[in-house]
Amino acid sequence: MRKIMLLLVLSLMVNPTITNATVTDYLILGDIGSYKLFTGIQGRVFSGPPSKYSQTATGGILDAAGHFSEGDTSYEASYTELGGRWPFVKVEVTQHTGSDSDKWLLHEVETGFRFGDYEEDMRPSRFRNINGNNVFYTKLGGGTYWWISNNIVVAINYTDLYQQKPEPLEVVKTYLAKFPSTVPAMTIDQAHNEKWIKDEMDRRLWLCDKWFMALQLGKAKLDKVLRESVDYMNIFLGYREKYYGVSARKEKGVLWEYLQAKNGTAIKNKLAEYKSWWEANKDKLINL
């Protein structure tokens, strides 16, 4: 019994999540300064009480980056500007579970602010400090502020296509007070970009391993695992071609044939081949 209790305590220590959490642990379900919580428009289907929000079992904004979600929960709420009727500011707060997938949170958040065919371009203007908190920022289409607070990811977006409205800093600062940023100070230069690219190549192969492990544990179907793994290997091959000069066309064709045949063994063998190549070459210089 003592061993069982000890294992339980250790499991809680390595997987720190908020137990018995409620939506108010994540969202501010009230007005923030001049910004009003959006609860719908009177007489329309979206009308509702002043606790209007959504909750989903997803990795939130990081799903687009291929984040391997392991029990994550995402919460969303919107706010209108003074005198407005429609949502102006959208807030999404995602509680990640503290699993090994979360070692990539900072890297994956940065993905949303990189540009180029292989996300090689990250500029200092996309990183700023607000009240002593480092956040990723862009004013494209209005404004976007993303940051991590330990294993919580906060994303705030507002729409202003003509850049005529002030930033909703009341909302941003209020959420920063609730979830202080743990994003470290960064020097955005060529060395930073090169490290990010290599980390991304490493992460894509790591994701393949995660999917095959999910298959082994009976937590994912074969078709899904093979599709995801081939997609990630193709991305890895694209990076390898661009930055290491190794042609990807033939390899991508072979992977496609294996996928069509649902040949999991051959796909897994290819993964082992790419991992071996990467181990031997990842420390080499690349040209941006």
PDB file of C-alpha atoms in Angstrom:
ATOM      1  CA  MET A   1       0.000   0.000   0.000  1.00  0.00           C
ATOM      2  CA  ARG A   2       2.839   2.423   0.842  1.00  0.00           C
ATOM      3  CA  LYS A   3       4.412   1.735  -2.566  1.00  0.00           C
ATOM      4  CA  ILE A   4       1.107   2.474  -4.308  1.00  0.00           C
ATOM      5  CA  MET A   5       0.726   5.764  -2.417  1.00  0.00           C
ATOM      6  CA  LEU A   6       4.303   6.733  -3.252  1.00  0.00           C
ATOM      7  CA  LEU A   7       3.739   6.045  -6.955  1.00  0.00           C
ATOM      8  CA  LEU A   8       0.579   8.132  -6.866  1.00  0.00           C
ATOM      9  CA  VAL A   9       2.391  11.086  -5.306  1.00  0.00           C
ATOM     10  CA  LEU A  10       5.223  10.807  -7.831  1.00  0.00           C
ATOM     11  CA  SER A  11       2.766  10.704 -10.737  1.00  0.00           C
ATOM     12  CA  LEU A  12       1.170  13.930  -9.535  1.00  0.00           C
ATOM     13  CA  MET A  13       4.586  15.555  -9.223  1.00  0.00           C
ATOM     14  CA  VAL A  14       5.612  14.765 -12.811  1.00  0.00           C
ATOM     15  CA  ASN A  15       2.211  15.608 -14.279  1.00  0.00           C
ATOM     16  CA  PRO A  16       1.258  18.921 -12.624  1.00  0.00           C
ATOM     17  CA  THR A  17      -2.261  19.956 -13.650  1.00  0.00           C
ATOM     18  CA  ILE A  18      -4.892  21.980 -11.881  1.00  0.00           C
ATOM     19  CA  THR A  19      -7.146  19.483 -10.143  1.00  0.00           C
ATOM     20  CA  ASN A  20     -10.865  20.190  -9.856  1.00  0.00           C
ATOM     21  CA  ALA A  21     -10.335  23.210 -12.083  1.00  0.00           C
ATOM     22  CA  THR A  22     -13.259  25.326 -13.219  1.00  0.00           C
ATOM     23  CA  VAL A  23     -13.549  27.616 -16.202  1.00  0.00           C
ATOM     24  CA  THR A  24     -12.899  30.668 -14.022  1.00  0.00           C
ATOM     25  CA  ASP A  25      -9.446  29.295 -13.285  1.00  0.00           C
ATOM     26  CA  TYR A  26      -8.674  30.058 -16.917  1.00  0.00           C
ATOM     27  CA  LEU A  27     -11.074  32.705 -18.255  1.00  0.00           C
ATOM     28  CA  ILE A  28     -12.201  36.059 -16.936  1.00  0.00           C
ATOM     29  CA  LEU A  29     -15.971  35.840 -17.285  1.00  0.00           C
ATOM     30  CA  GLY A  30     -16.657  39.505 -16.763  1.00  0.00           C
ATOM     31  CA  ASP A  31     -15.838  42.892 -18.226  1.00  0.00           C
ATOM     32  CA  ILE A  32     -12.211  44.023 -18.432  1.00  0.00           C
ATOM     33  CA  GLY A  33     -12.023  47.800 -18.300  1.00  0.00           C
ATOM     34  CA  SER A  34     -13.864  49.116 -21.331  1.00  0.00           C
ATOM     35  CA  TYR A  35     -14.102  45.654 -22.898  1.00  0.00           C
ATOM     36  CA  LYS A  36     -17.332  43.749 -22.314  1.00  0.00           C
ATOM     37  CA  LEU A  37     -17.613  39.981 -22.127  1.00  0.00           C
ATOM     38  CA  PHE A  38     -19.412  38.861 -25.288  1.00  0.00           C
ATOM     39  CA  THR A  39     -22.527  36.879 -24.414  1.00  0.00           C
ATOM     40  CA  GLY A  40     -24.363  37.116 -27.709  1.00  0.00           C
ATOM     41  CA  ILE A  41     -26.793  39.564 -29.257  1.00  0.00           C
ATOM     42  CA  GLN A  42     -30.257  39.891 -27.816  1.00  0.00           C
ATOM     43  CA  GLY A  43     -32.753  37.855 -29.807  1.00  0.00           C
ATOM     44  CA  ARG A  44     -30.109  35.836 -31.644  1.00  0.00           C
ATOM     45  CA  VAL A  45     -29.104  32.237 -31.203  1.00  0.00           C
ATOM     46  CA  PHE A  46     -25.873  33.234 -29.461  1.00  0.00           C
ATOM     47  CA  SER A  47     -27.670  35.070 -26.686  1.00  0.00           C
ATOM     48  CA  GLY A  48     -26.857  33.670 -23.293  1.00  0.00           C
ATOM     49  CA  PRO A  49     -25.904  34.350 -19.709  1.00  0.00           C
ATOM     50  CA  PRO A  50     -22.741  36.324 -18.857  1.00  0.00           C
ATOM     51  CA  SER A  51     -20.747  33.132 -18.692  1.00  0.00           C
ATOM     52  CA  LYS A  52     -20.599  32.516 -22.427  1.00  0.00           C
ATOM     53  CA  TYR A  53     -17.486  30.527 -23.297  1.00  0.00           C
ATOM     54  CA  SER A  54     -16.412  27.346 -25.044  1.00  0.00           C
ATOM     55  CA  GLN A  55     -14.413  24.413 -23.722  1.00  0.00           C
ATOM     56  CA  THR A  56     -12.814  21.738 -25.889  1.00  0.00           C
ATOM     57  CA  ALA A  57     -10.514  18.772 -25.319  1.00  0.00           C
ATOM     58  CA  THR A  58      -7.816  19.985 -27.712  1.00  0.00           C
ATOM     59  CA  GLY A  59      -4.339  21.449 -27.753  1.00  0.00           C
ATOM     60  CA  GLY A  60      -5.777  24.821 -28.778  1.00  0.00           C
ATOM     61  CA  ILE A  61      -3.724  26.996 -31.087  1.00  0.00           C
ATOM     62  CA  LEU A  62      -0.881  24.476 -31.064  1.00  0.00           C
ATOM     63  CA  ASP A  63      -2.923  21.850 -32.896  1.00  0.00           C
ATOM     64  CA  ALA A  64      -1.928  23.609 -36.131  1.00  0.00           C
ATOM     65  CA  ALA A  65       1.732  23.014 -35.275  1.00  0.00           C
ATOM     66  CA  GLY A  66       1.129  19.293 -34.806  1.00  0.00           C
ATOM     67  CA  HIS A  67       1.266  19.382 -31.011  1.00  0.00           C
ATOM     68  CA  PHE A  68       0.775  15.881 -29.627  1.00  0.00           C
ATOM     69  CA  SER A  69      -2.157  16.489 -27.311  1.00  0.00           C
ATOM     70  CA  GLU A  70      -2.284  14.309 -24.210  1.00  0.00           C
ATOM     71  CA  GLY A  71      -5.394  15.306 -22.287  1.00  0.00           C
ATOM     72  CA  ASP A  72      -5.160  19.044 -22.975  1.00  0.00           C
ATOM     73  CA  THR A  73      -8.166  21.322 -22.432  1.00  0.00           C
ATOM     74  CA  SER A  74      -8.763  24.612 -24.228  1.00  0.00           C
ATOM     75  CA  TYR A  75     -11.071  27.459 -23.128  1.00  0.00           C
ATOM     76  CA  GLU A  76     -12.244  30.427 -25.221  1.00  0.00           C
ATOM     77  CA  ALA A  77     -14.062  33.681 -24.527  1.00  0.00           C
ATOM     78  CA  SER A  78     -14.560  36.904 -26.484  1.00  0.00           C
ATOM     79  CA  TYR A  79     -14.919  40.555 -25.578  1.00  0.00           C
ATOM     80  CA  THR A  80     -16.462  43.512 -27.401  1.00  0.00           C
ATOM     81  CA  GLU A  81     -15.103  47.024 -27.436  1.00  0.00           C
ATOM     82  CA  LEU A  82     -17.065  49.826 -25.818  1.00  0.00           C
ATOM     83  CA  GLY A  83     -20.237  50.423 -27.833  1.00  0.00           C
ATOM     84  CA  GLY A  84     -19.613  47.412 -30.077  1.00  0.00           C
ATOM     85  CA  ARG A  85     -21.969  44.514 -30.760  1.00  0.00           C
ATOM     86  CA  TRP A  86     -19.624  41.921 -32.191  1.00  0.00           C
ATOM     87  CA  PRO A  87     -16.601  40.147 -30.677  1.00  0.00           C
ATOM     88  CA  PHE A  88     -13.466  42.248 -30.993  1.00  0.00           C
ATOM     89  CA  VAL A  89     -10.986  40.380 -28.819  1.00  0.00           C
ATOM     90  CA  LYS A  90     -10.746  36.591 -28.633  1.00  0.00           C
ATOM     91  CA  VAL A  91      -8.939  34.873 -25.771  1.00  0.00           C
ATOM     92  CA  GLU A  92      -7.940  31.215 -25.739  1.00  0.00           C
ATOM     93  CA  VAL A  93      -6.328  29.611 -22.701  1.00  0.00           C
ATOM     94  CA  THR A  94      -5.114  26.028 -23.007  1.00  0.00           C
ATOM     95  CA  GLN A  95      -4.151  23.889 -20.054  1.00  0.00           C
ATOM     96  CA  HIS A  96      -1.539  21.381 -21.164  1.00  0.00           C
ATOM     97  CA  THR A  97      -1.048  18.330 -19.008  1.00  0.00           C
ATOM     98  CA  GLY A  98       2.628  18.477 -18.137  1.00  0.00           C
ATOM     99  CA  SER A  99       3.420  15.419 -20.260  1.00  0.00           C
ATOM    100  CA  ASP A 100       6.614  15.056 -22.274  1.00  0.00           C
ATOM    101  CA  SER A 101       4.828  16.740 -25.204  1.00  0.00           C
ATOM    102  CA  ASP A 102       4.996  19.996 -23.273  1.00  0.00           C
ATOM    103  CA  LYS A 103       8.766  20.261 -23.694  1.00  0.00           C
ATOM    104  CA  TRP A 104       7.946  21.669 -27.137  1.00  0.00           C
ATOM    105  CA  LEU A 105       5.420  24.330 -26.001  1.00  0.00           C
ATOM    106  CA  LEU A 106       7.724  27.338 -26.405  1.00  0.00           C
ATOM    107  CA  HIS A 107       9.004  26.054 -29.737  1.00  0.00           C
ATOM    108  CA  GLU A 108       5.465  25.405 -31.002  1.00  0.00           C
ATOM    109  CA  VAL A 109       4.177  28.808 -29.904  1.00  0.00           C
ATOM    110  CA  GLU A 110       7.003  30.450 -31.835  1.00  0.00           C
ATOM    111  CA  THR A 111       5.940  28.485 -34.933  1.00  0.00           C
ATOM    112  CA  GLY A 112       2.915  30.765 -35.284  1.00  0.00           C
ATOM    113  CA  PHE A 113       5.186  33.781 -35.778  1.00  0.00           C
ATOM    114  CA  ARG A 114       7.631  32.368 -38.290  1.00  0.00           C
ATOM    115  CA  PHE A 115       7.304  32.823 -42.050  1.00  0.00           C
ATOM    116  CA  GLY A 116       8.689  31.242 -45.189  1.00  0.00           C
ATOM    117  CA  ASP A 117       8.332  27.880 -46.902  1.00  0.00           C
ATOM    118  CA  TYR A 118      10.084  26.224 -43.986  1.00  0.00           C
ATOM    119  CA  GLU A 119       9.441  28.890 -41.332  1.00  0.00           C
ATOM    120  CA  GLU A 120      13.003  30.130 -41.574  1.00  0.00           C
ATOM    121  CA  ASP A 121      12.121  33.782 -40.927  1.00  0.00           C
ATOM    122  CA  MET A 122      11.668  35.081 -37.388  1.00  0.00           C
ATOM    123  CA  ARG A 123      12.129  38.819 -36.776  1.00  0.00           C
ATOM    124  CA  PRO A 124      12.794  40.769 -33.568  1.00  0.00           C
ATOM    125  CA  SER A 125       9.601  42.785 -34.204  1.00  0.00           C
ATOM    126  CA  ARG A 126       7.562  39.652 -33.463  1.00  0.00           C
ATOM    127  CA  PHE A 127       8.834  39.526 -29.902  1.00  0.00           C
ATOM    128  CA  ARG A 128       8.090  42.201 -27.322  1.00  0.00           C
ATOM    129  CA  ASN A 129       7.885  42.900 -23.611  1.00  0.00           C
ATOM    130  CA  ILE A 130       4.681  44.038 -21.906  1.00  0.00           C
ATOM    131  CA  ASN A 131       4.828  44.924 -18.220  1.00  0.00           C
ATOM    132  CA  GLY A 132       7.950  42.824 -17.790  1.00  0.00           C
ATOM    133  CA  ASN A 133       6.455  39.835 -19.652  1.00  0.00           C
ATOM    134  CA  ASN A 134       7.918  38.475 -22.876  1.00  0.00           C
ATOM    135  CA  VAL A 135       5.281  37.690 -25.503  1.00  0.00           C
ATOM    136  CA  PHE A 136       5.183  36.806 -29.183  1.00  0.00           C
ATOM    137  CA  TYR A 137       3.393  39.503 -31.129  1.00  0.00           C
ATOM    138  CA  THR A 138       2.285  40.469 -34.606  1.00  0.00           C
ATOM    139  CA  LYS A 139      -0.061  43.198 -35.784  1.00  0.00           C
ATOM    140  CA  LEU A 140      -1.140  41.352 -38.929  1.00  0.00           C
ATOM    141  CA  GLY A 141      -4.888  41.899 -39.421  1.00  0.00           C
ATOM    142  CA  GLY A 142      -5.113  43.572 -36.048  1.00  0.00           C
ATOM    143  CA  GLY A 143      -2.958  42.041 -33.351  1.00  0.00           C
ATOM    144  CA  THR A 144      -1.927  38.706 -31.890  1.00  0.00           C
ATOM    145  CA  TYR A 145      -0.286  38.052 -28.516  1.00  0.00           C
ATOM    146  CA  TRP A 146       0.778  34.526 -27.552  1.00  0.00           C
ATOM    147  CA  TRP A 147       2.773  33.345 -24.560  1.00  0.00           C
ATOM    148  CA  ILE A 148       3.288  30.395 -22.255  1.00  0.00           C
ATOM    149  CA  SER A 149       2.870  30.412 -18.496  1.00  0.00           C
ATOM    150  CA  ASN A 150       4.533  27.176 -17.394  1.00  0.00           C
ATOM    151  CA  ASN A 151       2.324  24.568 -19.132  1.00  0.00           C
ATOM    152  CA  ILE A 152      -0.519  26.957 -19.953  1.00  0.00           C
ATOM    153  CA  VAL A 153      -0.647  28.662 -23.354  1.00  0.00           C
ATOM    154  CA  VAL A 154      -2.480  31.975 -23.717  1.00  0.00           C
ATOM    155  CA  ALA A 155      -3.481  33.382 -27.118  1.00  0.00           C
ATOM    156  CA  ILE A 156      -5.154  36.777 -27.520  1.00  0.00           C
ATOM    157  CA  ASN A 157      -6.191  38.003 -30.972  1.00  0.00           C
ATOM    158  CA  TYR A 158      -8.048  41.098 -32.080  1.00  0.00           C
ATOM    159  CA  THR A 159      -9.307  42.198 -35.477  1.00  0.00           C
ATOM    160  CA  ASP A 160      -8.479  45.608 -36.960  1.00  0.00           C
ATOM    161  CA  LEU A 161      -7.892  45.279 -40.695  1.00  0.00           C
ATOM    162  CA  TYR A 162      -7.261  48.997 -41.193  1.00  0.00           C
ATOM    163  CA  GLN A 163      -5.125  49.538 -38.083  1.00  0.00           C
ATOM    164  CA  GLN A 164      -7.421  52.283 -36.784  1.00  0.00           C
ATOM    165  CA  LYS A 165      -8.126  51.005 -33.276  1.00  0.00           C
ATOM    166  CA  PRO A 166      -5.967  51.002 -30.152  1.00  0.00           C
ATOM    167  CA  GLU A 167      -4.482  47.773 -28.931  1.00  0.00           C
ATOM    168  CA  PRO A 168      -6.668  46.017 -26.342  1.00  0.00           C
ATOM    169  CA  LEU A 169      -3.864  46.217 -23.804  1.00  0.00           C
ATOM    170  CA  GLU A 170      -6.345  46.221 -20.903  1.00  0.00           C
ATOM    171  CA  VAL A 171      -7.258  42.659 -21.831  1.00  0.00           C
ATOM    172  CA  VAL A 172      -3.664  41.588 -22.505  1.00  0.00           C
ATOM    173  CA  LYS A 173      -2.320  43.009 -19.241  1.00  0.00           C
ATOM    174  CA  THR A 174      -5.167  41.512 -17.222  1.00  0.00           C
ATOM    175  CA  TYR A 175      -4.457  38.036 -18.582  1.00  0.00           C
ATOM    176  CA  LEU A 176      -0.732  38.538 -18.094  1.00  0.00           C
ATOM    177  CA  ALA A 177      -1.451  39.290 -14.440  1.00  0.00           C
ATOM    178  CA  LYS A 178      -3.456  36.062 -14.221  1.00  0.00           C
ATOM    179  CA  PHE A 179      -0.908  34.029 -16.196  1.00  0.00           C
ATOM    180  CA  PRO A 180       2.548  35.665 -16.027  1.00  0.00           C
ATOM    181  CA  SER A 181       4.695  34.810 -19.021  1.00  0.00           C
ATOM    182  CA  THR A 182       7.473  32.278 -18.545  1.00  0.00           C
ATOM    183  CA  VAL A 183       8.853  32.983 -22.034  1.00  0.00           C
ATOM    184  CA  PRO A 184      12.566  33.755 -21.593  1.00  0.00           C
ATOM    185  CA  ALA A 185      14.269  36.757 -23.134  1.00  0.00           C
ATOM    186  CA  MET A 186      15.454  35.948 -26.653  1.00  0.00           C
ATOM    187  CA  THR A 187      17.916  37.338 -29.141  1.00  0.00           C
ATOM    188  CA  ILE A 188      16.279  36.860 -32.531  1.00  0.00           C
ATOM    189  CA  ASP A 189      19.194  36.425 -34.922  1.00  0.00           C
ATOM    190  CA  GLN A 190      20.589  33.899 -37.369  1.00  0.00           C
ATOM    191  CA  ALA A 191      21.835  31.615 -34.607  1.00  0.00           C
ATOM    192  CA  HIS A 192      18.365  31.575 -33.052  1.00  0.00           C
ATOM    193  CA  ASN A 193      16.737  30.760 -36.389  1.00  0.00           C
ATOM    194  CA  GLU A 194      19.218  27.990 -37.111  1.00  0.00           C
ATOM    195  CA  LYS A 195      18.575  26.394 -33.717  1.00  0.00           C
ATOM    196  CA  TRP A 196      14.810  26.605 -34.218  1.00  0.00           C
ATOM    197  CA  ILE A 197      15.053  24.883 -37.625  1.00  0.00           C
ATOM    198  CA  LYS A 198      17.129  22.033 -36.231  1.00  0.00           C
ATOM    199  CA  ASP A 199      14.788  21.678 -33.269  1.00  0.00           C
ATOM    200  CA  GLU A 200      11.867  21.514 -35.684  1.00  0.00           C
ATOM    201  CA  MET A 201      13.497  18.707 -37.655  1.00  0.00           C
ATOM    202  CA  ASP A 202      14.115  16.894 -34.384  1.00  0.00           C
ATOM    203  CA  ARG A 203      10.515  17.445 -33.266  1.00  0.00           C
ATOM    204  CA  ARG A 204       9.045  16.035 -36.463  1.00  0.00           C
ATOM    205  CA  LEU A 205      10.874  12.751 -35.984  1.00  0.00           C
ATOM    206  CA  TRP A 206       9.926  12.761 -32.295  1.00  0.00           C
ATOM    207  CA  LEU A 207       6.264  13.151 -33.291  1.00  0.00           C
ATOM    208  CA  CYS A 208       6.527  10.033 -35.460  1.00  0.00           C
ATOM    209  CA  ASP A 209       7.794   8.096 -32.454  1.00  0.00           C
ATOM    210  CA  LYS A 210       4.906   9.433 -30.356  1.00  0.00           C
ATOM    211  CA  TRP A 211       2.334   8.245 -32.892  1.00  0.00           C
ATOM    212  CA  PHE A 212       3.858   4.787 -33.153  1.00  0.00           C
ATOM    213  CA  MET A 213       3.918   4.548 -29.361  1.00  0.00           C
ATOM    214  CA  ALA A 214       0.227   5.518 -29.288  1.00  0.00           C
ATOM    215  CA  LEU A 215      -0.427   2.678 -31.738  1.00  0.00           C
ATOM    216  CA  GLN A 216       1.484   0.242 -29.555  1.00  0.00           C
ATOM    217  CA  LEU A 217      -0.547   1.313 -26.513  1.00  0.00           C
ATOM    218  CA  GLY A 218      -3.821   0.939 -28.394  1.00  0.00           C
ATOM    219  CA  LYS A 219      -4.553   4.687 -28.205  1.00  0.00           C
ATOM    220  CA  ALA A 220      -4.561   5.337 -31.958  1.00  0.00           C
ATOM    221  CA  LYS A 221      -5.683   3.548 -35.124  1.00  0.00           C
ATOM    222  CA  LEU A 222      -3.189   2.253 -37.686  1.00  0.00           C
ATOM    223  CA  ASP A 223      -4.438   4.436 -40.568  1.00  0.00           C
ATOM    224  CA  LYS A 224      -4.168   7.598 -38.460  1.00  0.00           C
ATOM    225  CA  VAL A 225      -0.685   6.739 -37.227  1.00  0.00           C
ATOM    226  CA  LEU A 226       0.641   5.990 -40.699  1.00  0.00           C
ATOM    227  CA  ARG A 227      -0.828   9.186 -42.185  1.00  0.00           C
ATOM    228  CA  GLU A 228       0.532  11.379 -39.417  1.00  0.00           C
ATOM    229  CA  SER A 229       3.950   9.744 -39.470  1.00  0.00           C
ATOM    230  CA  VAL A 230       4.343  10.027 -43.244  1.00  0.00           C
ATOM    231  CA  ASP A 231       3.229  13.664 -43.127  1.00  0.00           C
ATOM    232  CA  TYR A 232       5.853  14.461 -40.493  1.00  0.00           C
ATOM    233  CA  MET A 233       8.572  12.539 -42.296  1.00  0.00           C
ATOM    234  CA  ASN A 234       7.759  14.445 -45.489  1.00  0.00           C
ATOM    235  CA  ILE A 235       8.174  17.712 -43.600  1.00  0.00           C
ATOM    236  CA  PHE A 236      11.485  16.481 -42.209  1.00  0.00           C
ATOM    237  CA  LEU A 237      12.611  15.548 -45.730  1.00  0.00           C
ATOM    238  CA  GLY A 238      11.649  19.010 -46.976  1.00  0.00           C
ATOM    239  CA  TYR A 239      13.781  20.655 -44.308  1.00  0.00           C
ATOM    240  CA  ARG A 240      16.623  18.250 -45.056  1.00  0.00           C
ATOM    241  CA  GLU A 241      16.495  19.097 -48.743  1.00  0.00           C
ATOM    242  CA  LYS A 242      16.417  22.869 -48.148  1.00  0.00           C
ATOM    243  CA  TYR A 243      19.117  23.051 -45.493  1.00  0.00           C
ATOM    244  CA  TYR A 244      21.284  19.986 -46.112  1.00  0.00           C
ATOM    245  CA  GLY A 245      20.960  19.600 -49.891  1.00  0.00           C
ATOM    246  CA  VAL A 246      19.580  16.035 -49.852  1.00  0.00           C
ATOM    247  CA  SER A 247      16.952  15.531 -52.561  1.00  0.00           C
ATOM    248  CA  ALA A 248      13.558  14.594 -51.109  1.00  0.00           C
ATOM    249  CA  ARG A 249      11.545  13.659 -54.205  1.00  0.00           C
ATOM    250  CA  LYS A 250      12.419   9.962 -54.379  1.00  0.00           C
ATOM    251  CA  GLU A 251      12.063   9.432 -50.639  1.00  0.00           C
ATOM    252  CA  LYS A 252       8.644  11.100 -50.592  1.00  0.00           C
ATOM    253  CA  GLY A 253       7.558   8.833 -53.457  1.00  0.00           C
ATOM    254  CA  VAL A 254       8.641   5.749 -51.547  1.00  0.00           C
ATOM    255  CA  LEU A 255       6.785   6.887 -48.436  1.00  0.00           C
ATOM    256  CA  TRP A 256       3.651   7.461 -50.491  1.00  0.00           C
ATOM    257  CA  GLU A 257       3.804   3.929 -51.861  1.00  0.00           C
ATOM    258  CA  TYR A 258       4.251   2.491 -48.371  1.00  0.00           C
ATOM    259  CA  LEU A 259       1.332   4.567 -47.113  1.00  0.00           C
ATOM    260  CA  GLN A 260      -0.944   3.392 -49.929  1.00  0.00           C
ATOM    261  CA  ALA A 261      -0.024  -0.207 -49.109  1.00  0.00           C
ATOM    262  CA  LYS A 262      -0.482   0.443 -45.361  1.00  0.00           C
ATOM    263  CA  ASN A 263       2.974  -1.023 -44.878  1.00  0.00           C
ATOM    264  CA  GLY A 264       3.620   0.068 -41.309  1.00  0.00           C
ATOM    265  CA  THR A 265       6.793  -1.974 -40.991  1.00  0.00           C
ATOM    266  CA  ALA A 266       8.407  -0.310 -44.009  1.00  0.00           C
ATOM    267  CA  ILE A 267       7.361   3.152 -42.811  1.00  0.00           C
ATOM    268  CA  LYS A 268       8.806   2.497 -39.377  1.00  0.00           C
ATOM    269  CA  ASN A 269      12.042   1.275 -40.976  1.00  0.00           C
ATOM    270  CA  LYS A 270      12.240   4.519 -42.944  1.00  0.00           C
ATOM    271  CA  LEU A 271      11.780   6.450 -39.713  1.00  0.00           C
ATOM    272  CA  ALA A 272      14.705   4.563 -38.173  1.00  0.00           C
ATOM    273  CA  GLU A 273      16.789   5.389 -41.280  1.00  0.00           C
ATOM    274  CA  TYR A 274      15.995   9.115 -41.029  1.00  0.00           C
ATOM    275  CA  LYS A 275      16.691   9.176 -37.299  1.00  0.00           C
ATOM    276  CA  SER A 276      20.086   7.567 -37.898  1.00  0.00           C
ATOM    277  CA  TRP A 277      20.898  10.124 -40.606  1.00  0.00           C
ATOM    278  CA  TRP A 278      19.790  12.967 -38.372  1.00  0.00           C
ATOM    279  CA  GLU A 279      21.933  11.795 -35.464  1.00  0.00           C
ATOM    280  CA  ALA A 280      24.969  11.826 -37.734  1.00  0.00           C
ATOM    281  CA  ASN A 281      24.275  15.180 -39.385  1.00  0.00           C
ATOM    282  CA  LYS A 282      22.308  17.445 -37.048  1.00  0.00           C
ATOM    283  CA  ASP A 283      25.428  19.208 -35.729  1.00  0.00           C
ATOM    284  CA  LYS A 284      26.548  20.268 -39.212  1.00  0.00           C
ATOM    285  CA  LEU A 285      26.264  23.890 -40.313  1.00  0.00           C
ATOM    286  CA  ILE A 286      23.292  24.948 -42.428  1.00  0.00           C
ATOM    287  CA  ASN A 287      22.805  27.930 -44.701  1.00  0.00           C
ATOM    288  CA  LEU A 288      19.783  30.177 -44.137  1.00  0.00           C
TER     289      LEU A 288
END
